[in-house]
mmCIF file with all atom_site columns, C-alpha atoms in Angstrom:
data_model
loop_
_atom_site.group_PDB
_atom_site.id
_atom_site.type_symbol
_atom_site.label_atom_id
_atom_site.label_alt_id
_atom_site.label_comp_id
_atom_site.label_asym_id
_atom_site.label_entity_id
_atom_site.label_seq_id
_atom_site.pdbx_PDB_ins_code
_atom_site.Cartn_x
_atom_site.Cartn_y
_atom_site.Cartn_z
_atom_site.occupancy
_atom_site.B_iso_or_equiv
_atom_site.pdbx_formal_charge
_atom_site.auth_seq_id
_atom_site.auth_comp_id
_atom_site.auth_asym_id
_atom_site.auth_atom_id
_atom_site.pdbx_PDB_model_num
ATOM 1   C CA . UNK D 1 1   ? 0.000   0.000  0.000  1.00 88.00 ? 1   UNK D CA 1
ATOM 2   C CA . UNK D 1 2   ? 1.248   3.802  -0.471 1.00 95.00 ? 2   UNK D CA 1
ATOM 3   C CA . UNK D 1 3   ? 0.340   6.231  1.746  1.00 97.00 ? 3   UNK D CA 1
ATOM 4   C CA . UNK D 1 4   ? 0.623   9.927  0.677  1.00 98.00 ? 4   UNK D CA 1
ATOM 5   C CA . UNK D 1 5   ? 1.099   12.316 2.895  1.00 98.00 ? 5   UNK D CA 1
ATOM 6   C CA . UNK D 1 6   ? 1.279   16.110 2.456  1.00 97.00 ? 6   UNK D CA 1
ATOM 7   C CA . UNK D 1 7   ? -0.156  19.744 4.290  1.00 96.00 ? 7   UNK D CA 1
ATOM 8   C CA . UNK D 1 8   ? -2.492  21.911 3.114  1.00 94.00 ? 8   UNK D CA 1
ATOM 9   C CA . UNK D 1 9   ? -1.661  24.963 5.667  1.00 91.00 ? 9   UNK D CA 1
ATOM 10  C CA . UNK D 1 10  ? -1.590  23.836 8.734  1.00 92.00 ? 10  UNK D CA 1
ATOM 11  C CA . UNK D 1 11  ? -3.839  21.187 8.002  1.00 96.00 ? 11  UNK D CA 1
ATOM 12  C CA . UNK D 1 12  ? -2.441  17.344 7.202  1.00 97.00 ? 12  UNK D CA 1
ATOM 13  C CA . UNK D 1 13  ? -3.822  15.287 4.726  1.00 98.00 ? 13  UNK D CA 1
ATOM 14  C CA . UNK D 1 14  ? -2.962  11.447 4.818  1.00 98.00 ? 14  UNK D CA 1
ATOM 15  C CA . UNK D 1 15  ? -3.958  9.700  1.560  1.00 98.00 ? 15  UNK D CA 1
ATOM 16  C CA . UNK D 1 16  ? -3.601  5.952  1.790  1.00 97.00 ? 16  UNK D CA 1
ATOM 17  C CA . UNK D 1 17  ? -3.770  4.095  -2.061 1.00 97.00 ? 17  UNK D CA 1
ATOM 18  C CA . UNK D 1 18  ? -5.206  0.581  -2.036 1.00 95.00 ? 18  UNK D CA 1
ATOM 19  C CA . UNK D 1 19  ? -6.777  -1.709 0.795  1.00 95.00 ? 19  UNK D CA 1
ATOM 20  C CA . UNK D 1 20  ? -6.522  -0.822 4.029  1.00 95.00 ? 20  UNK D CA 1
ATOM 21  C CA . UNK D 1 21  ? -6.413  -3.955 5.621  1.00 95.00 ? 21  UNK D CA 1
ATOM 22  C CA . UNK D 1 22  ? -4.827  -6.111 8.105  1.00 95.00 ? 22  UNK D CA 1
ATOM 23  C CA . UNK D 1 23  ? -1.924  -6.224 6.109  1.00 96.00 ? 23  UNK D CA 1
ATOM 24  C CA . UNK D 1 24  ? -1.662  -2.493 6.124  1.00 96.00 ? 24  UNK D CA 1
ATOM 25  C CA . UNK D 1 25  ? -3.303  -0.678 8.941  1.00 96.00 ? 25  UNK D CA 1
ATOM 26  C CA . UNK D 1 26  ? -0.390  -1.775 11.050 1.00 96.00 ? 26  UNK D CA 1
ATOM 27  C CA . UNK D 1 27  ? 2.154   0.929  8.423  1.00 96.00 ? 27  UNK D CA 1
ATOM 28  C CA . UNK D 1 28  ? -0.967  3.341  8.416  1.00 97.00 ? 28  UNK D CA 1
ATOM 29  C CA . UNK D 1 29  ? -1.199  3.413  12.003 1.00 96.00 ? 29  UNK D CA 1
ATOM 30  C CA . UNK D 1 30  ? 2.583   3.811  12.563 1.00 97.00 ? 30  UNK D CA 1
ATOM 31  C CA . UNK D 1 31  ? 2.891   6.967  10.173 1.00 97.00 ? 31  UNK D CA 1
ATOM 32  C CA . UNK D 1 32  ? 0.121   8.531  11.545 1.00 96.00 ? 32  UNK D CA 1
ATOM 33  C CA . UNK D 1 33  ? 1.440   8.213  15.116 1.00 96.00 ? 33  UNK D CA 1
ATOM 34  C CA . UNK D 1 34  ? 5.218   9.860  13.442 1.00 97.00 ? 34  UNK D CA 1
ATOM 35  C CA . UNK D 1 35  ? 3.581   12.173 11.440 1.00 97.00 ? 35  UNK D CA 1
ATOM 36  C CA . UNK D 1 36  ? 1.321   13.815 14.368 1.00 96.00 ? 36  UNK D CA 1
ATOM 37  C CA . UNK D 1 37  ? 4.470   14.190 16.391 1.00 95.00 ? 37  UNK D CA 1
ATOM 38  C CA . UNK D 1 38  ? 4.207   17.537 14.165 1.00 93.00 ? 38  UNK D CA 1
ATOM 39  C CA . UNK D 1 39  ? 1.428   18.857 15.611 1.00 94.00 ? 39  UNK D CA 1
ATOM 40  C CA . UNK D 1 40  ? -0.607  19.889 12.980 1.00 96.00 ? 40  UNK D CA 1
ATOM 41  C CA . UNK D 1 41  ? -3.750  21.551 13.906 1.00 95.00 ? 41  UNK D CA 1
ATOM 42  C CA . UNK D 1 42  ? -5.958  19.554 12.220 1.00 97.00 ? 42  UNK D CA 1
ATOM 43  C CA . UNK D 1 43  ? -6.013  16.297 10.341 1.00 98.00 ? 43  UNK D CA 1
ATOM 44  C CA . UNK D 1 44  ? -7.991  14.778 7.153  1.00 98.00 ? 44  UNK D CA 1
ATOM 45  C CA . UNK D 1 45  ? -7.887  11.312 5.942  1.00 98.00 ? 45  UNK D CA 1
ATOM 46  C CA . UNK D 1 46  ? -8.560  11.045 2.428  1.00 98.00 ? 46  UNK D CA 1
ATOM 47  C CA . UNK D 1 47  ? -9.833  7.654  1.499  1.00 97.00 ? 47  UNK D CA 1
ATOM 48  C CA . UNK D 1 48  ? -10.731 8.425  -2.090 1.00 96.00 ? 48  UNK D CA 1
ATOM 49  C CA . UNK D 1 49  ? -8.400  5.884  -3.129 1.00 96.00 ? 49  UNK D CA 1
ATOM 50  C CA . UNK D 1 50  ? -9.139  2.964  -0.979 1.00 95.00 ? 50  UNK D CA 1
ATOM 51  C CA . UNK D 1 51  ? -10.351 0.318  -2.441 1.00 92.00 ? 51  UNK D CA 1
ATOM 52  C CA . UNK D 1 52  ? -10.814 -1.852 0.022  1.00 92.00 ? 52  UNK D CA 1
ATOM 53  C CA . UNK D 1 53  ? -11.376 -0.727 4.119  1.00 92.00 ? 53  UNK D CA 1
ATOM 54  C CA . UNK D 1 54  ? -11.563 -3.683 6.669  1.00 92.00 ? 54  UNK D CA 1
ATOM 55  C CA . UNK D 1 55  ? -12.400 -3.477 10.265 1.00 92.00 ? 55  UNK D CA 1
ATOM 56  C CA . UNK D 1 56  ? -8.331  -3.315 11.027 1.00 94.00 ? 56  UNK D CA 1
ATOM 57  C CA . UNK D 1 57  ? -8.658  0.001  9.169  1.00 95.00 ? 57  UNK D CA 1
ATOM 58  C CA . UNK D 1 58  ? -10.991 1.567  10.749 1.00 95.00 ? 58  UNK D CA 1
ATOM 59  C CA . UNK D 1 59  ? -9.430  0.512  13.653 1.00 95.00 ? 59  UNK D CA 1
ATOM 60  C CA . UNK D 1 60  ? -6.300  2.995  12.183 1.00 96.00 ? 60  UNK D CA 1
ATOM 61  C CA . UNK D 1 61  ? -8.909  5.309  11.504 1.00 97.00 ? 61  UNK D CA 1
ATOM 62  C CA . UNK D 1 62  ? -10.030 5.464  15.151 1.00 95.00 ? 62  UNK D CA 1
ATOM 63  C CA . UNK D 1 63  ? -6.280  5.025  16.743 1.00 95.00 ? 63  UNK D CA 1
ATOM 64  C CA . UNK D 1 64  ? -5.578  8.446  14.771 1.00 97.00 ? 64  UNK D CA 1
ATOM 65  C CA . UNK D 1 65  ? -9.068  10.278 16.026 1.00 97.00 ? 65  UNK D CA 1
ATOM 66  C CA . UNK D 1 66  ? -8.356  9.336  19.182 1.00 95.00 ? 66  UNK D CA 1
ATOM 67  C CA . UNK D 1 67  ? -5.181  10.622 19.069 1.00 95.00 ? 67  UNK D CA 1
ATOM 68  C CA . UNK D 1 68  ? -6.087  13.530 17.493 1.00 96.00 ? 68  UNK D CA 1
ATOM 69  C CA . UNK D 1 69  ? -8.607  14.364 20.002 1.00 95.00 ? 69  UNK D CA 1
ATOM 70  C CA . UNK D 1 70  ? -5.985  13.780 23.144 1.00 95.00 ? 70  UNK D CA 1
ATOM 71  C CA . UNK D 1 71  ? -3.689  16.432 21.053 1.00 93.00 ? 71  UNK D CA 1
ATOM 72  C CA . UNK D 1 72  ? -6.907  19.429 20.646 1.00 95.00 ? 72  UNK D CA 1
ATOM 73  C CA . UNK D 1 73  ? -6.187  18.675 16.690 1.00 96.00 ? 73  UNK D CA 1
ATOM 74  C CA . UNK D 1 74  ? -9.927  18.894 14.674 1.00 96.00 ? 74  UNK D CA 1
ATOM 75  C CA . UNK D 1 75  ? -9.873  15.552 12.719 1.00 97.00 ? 75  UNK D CA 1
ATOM 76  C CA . UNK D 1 76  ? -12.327 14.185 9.516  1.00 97.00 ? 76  UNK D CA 1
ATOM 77  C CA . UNK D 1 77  ? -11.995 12.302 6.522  1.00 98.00 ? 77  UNK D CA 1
ATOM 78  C CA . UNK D 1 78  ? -13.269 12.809 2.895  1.00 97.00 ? 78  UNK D CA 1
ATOM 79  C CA . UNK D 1 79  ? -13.887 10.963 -0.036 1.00 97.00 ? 79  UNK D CA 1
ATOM 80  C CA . UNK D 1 80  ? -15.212 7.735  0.678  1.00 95.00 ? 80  UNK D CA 1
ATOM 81  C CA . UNK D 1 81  ? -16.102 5.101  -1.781 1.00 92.00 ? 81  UNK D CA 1
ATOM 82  C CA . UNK D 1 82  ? -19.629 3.468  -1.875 1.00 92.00 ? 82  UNK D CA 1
ATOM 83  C CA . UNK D 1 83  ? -18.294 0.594  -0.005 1.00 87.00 ? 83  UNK D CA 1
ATOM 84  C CA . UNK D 1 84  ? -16.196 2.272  1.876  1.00 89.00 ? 84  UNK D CA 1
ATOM 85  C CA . UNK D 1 85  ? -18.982 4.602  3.283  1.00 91.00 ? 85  UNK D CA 1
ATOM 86  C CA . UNK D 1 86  ? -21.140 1.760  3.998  1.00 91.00 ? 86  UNK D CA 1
ATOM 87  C CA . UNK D 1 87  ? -18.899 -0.010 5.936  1.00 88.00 ? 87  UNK D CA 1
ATOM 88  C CA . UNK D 1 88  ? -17.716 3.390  7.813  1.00 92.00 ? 88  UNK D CA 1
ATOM 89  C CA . UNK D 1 89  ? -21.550 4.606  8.389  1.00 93.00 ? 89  UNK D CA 1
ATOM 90  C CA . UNK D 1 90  ? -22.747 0.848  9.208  1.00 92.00 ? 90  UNK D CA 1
ATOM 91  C CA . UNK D 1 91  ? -20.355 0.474  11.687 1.00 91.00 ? 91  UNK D CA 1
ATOM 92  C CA . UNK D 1 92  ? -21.522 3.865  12.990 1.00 93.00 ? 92  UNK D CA 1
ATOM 93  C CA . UNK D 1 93  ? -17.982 5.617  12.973 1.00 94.00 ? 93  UNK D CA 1
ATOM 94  C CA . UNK D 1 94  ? -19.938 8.449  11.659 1.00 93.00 ? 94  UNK D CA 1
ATOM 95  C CA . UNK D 1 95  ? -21.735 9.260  15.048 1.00 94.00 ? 95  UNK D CA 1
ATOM 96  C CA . UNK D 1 96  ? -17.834 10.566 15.977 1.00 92.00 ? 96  UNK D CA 1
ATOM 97  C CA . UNK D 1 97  ? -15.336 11.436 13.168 1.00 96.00 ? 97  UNK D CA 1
ATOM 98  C CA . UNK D 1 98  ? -16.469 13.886 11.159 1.00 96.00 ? 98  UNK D CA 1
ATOM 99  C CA . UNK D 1 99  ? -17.073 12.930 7.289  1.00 96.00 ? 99  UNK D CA 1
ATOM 100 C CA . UNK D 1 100 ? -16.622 14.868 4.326  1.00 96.00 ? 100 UNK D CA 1
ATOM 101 C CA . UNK D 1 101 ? -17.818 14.121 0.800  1.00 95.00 ? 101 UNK D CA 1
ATOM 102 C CA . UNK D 1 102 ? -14.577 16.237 -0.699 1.00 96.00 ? 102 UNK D CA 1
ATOM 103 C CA . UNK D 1 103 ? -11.705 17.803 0.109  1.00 96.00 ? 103 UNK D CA 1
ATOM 104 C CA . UNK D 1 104 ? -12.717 21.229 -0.822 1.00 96.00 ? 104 UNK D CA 1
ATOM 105 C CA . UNK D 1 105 ? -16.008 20.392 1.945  1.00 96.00 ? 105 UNK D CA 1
ATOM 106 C CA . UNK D 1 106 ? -14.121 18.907 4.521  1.00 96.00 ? 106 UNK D CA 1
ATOM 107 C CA . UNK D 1 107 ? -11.361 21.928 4.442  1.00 94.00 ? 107 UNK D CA 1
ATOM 108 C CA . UNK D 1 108 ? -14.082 25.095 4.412  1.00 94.00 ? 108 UNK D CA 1
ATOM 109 C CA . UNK D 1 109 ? -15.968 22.905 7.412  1.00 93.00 ? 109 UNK D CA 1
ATOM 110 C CA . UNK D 1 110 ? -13.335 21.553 9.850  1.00 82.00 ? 110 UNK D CA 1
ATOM 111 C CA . UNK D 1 111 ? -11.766 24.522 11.297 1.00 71.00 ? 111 UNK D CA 1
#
């Protein structure tokens, strides 16, 4: 899996390419963790390139809110997938990270 990273002011995006799976949340979760010794005010995931996200993903996905939330830093992600929303929504992670459909939404709504 790659895993893009880059800022967009003081904002991080993480873009992760590919499945985030058991195989790969483990490297997800580590980078996060390294790249939020930073301190960025806020973070977005962008998933618009996952193609696959398994419960060990949105395990990542919660390690980093949680995280994110001990360090005051606003947190969302954007772009989901159809399946990727529906496992995200039906697993009601949406009742506590913030979800954007773009990144152009989730930037002019999380700060």
């Amino acid at each position: 899996m790659e895993i893009n990273y880059y800022n967009e002011g003081d904002i991080l995006i993480v873009a992760p390419v590919g499945k985030l799976d058991t195989t790969h949340a483990p490297e997800f979760t580590k980078l996060i963790k390294q790249l939020f010794e930073e301190k960025p005010k806020a973070c977005l995931i962008d998933l618009t390139h996952i193609t696959f996200l398994a419960s060990s993903g949105l395990q990542s996905i919660l390690a980093a809110a949680k995280i994110s939330k001990k360090e005051e830093m606003q947190f969302g992600v954007f772009g989901m997938q159809e399946m990727a929303y529906n496992v995200f929504t039906m697993s009601g992670f949406n009742q506590f990270i913030k979800s954007f459909t773009s990144k152009e939404e989730a930037l002019a709504n999380l700060l």
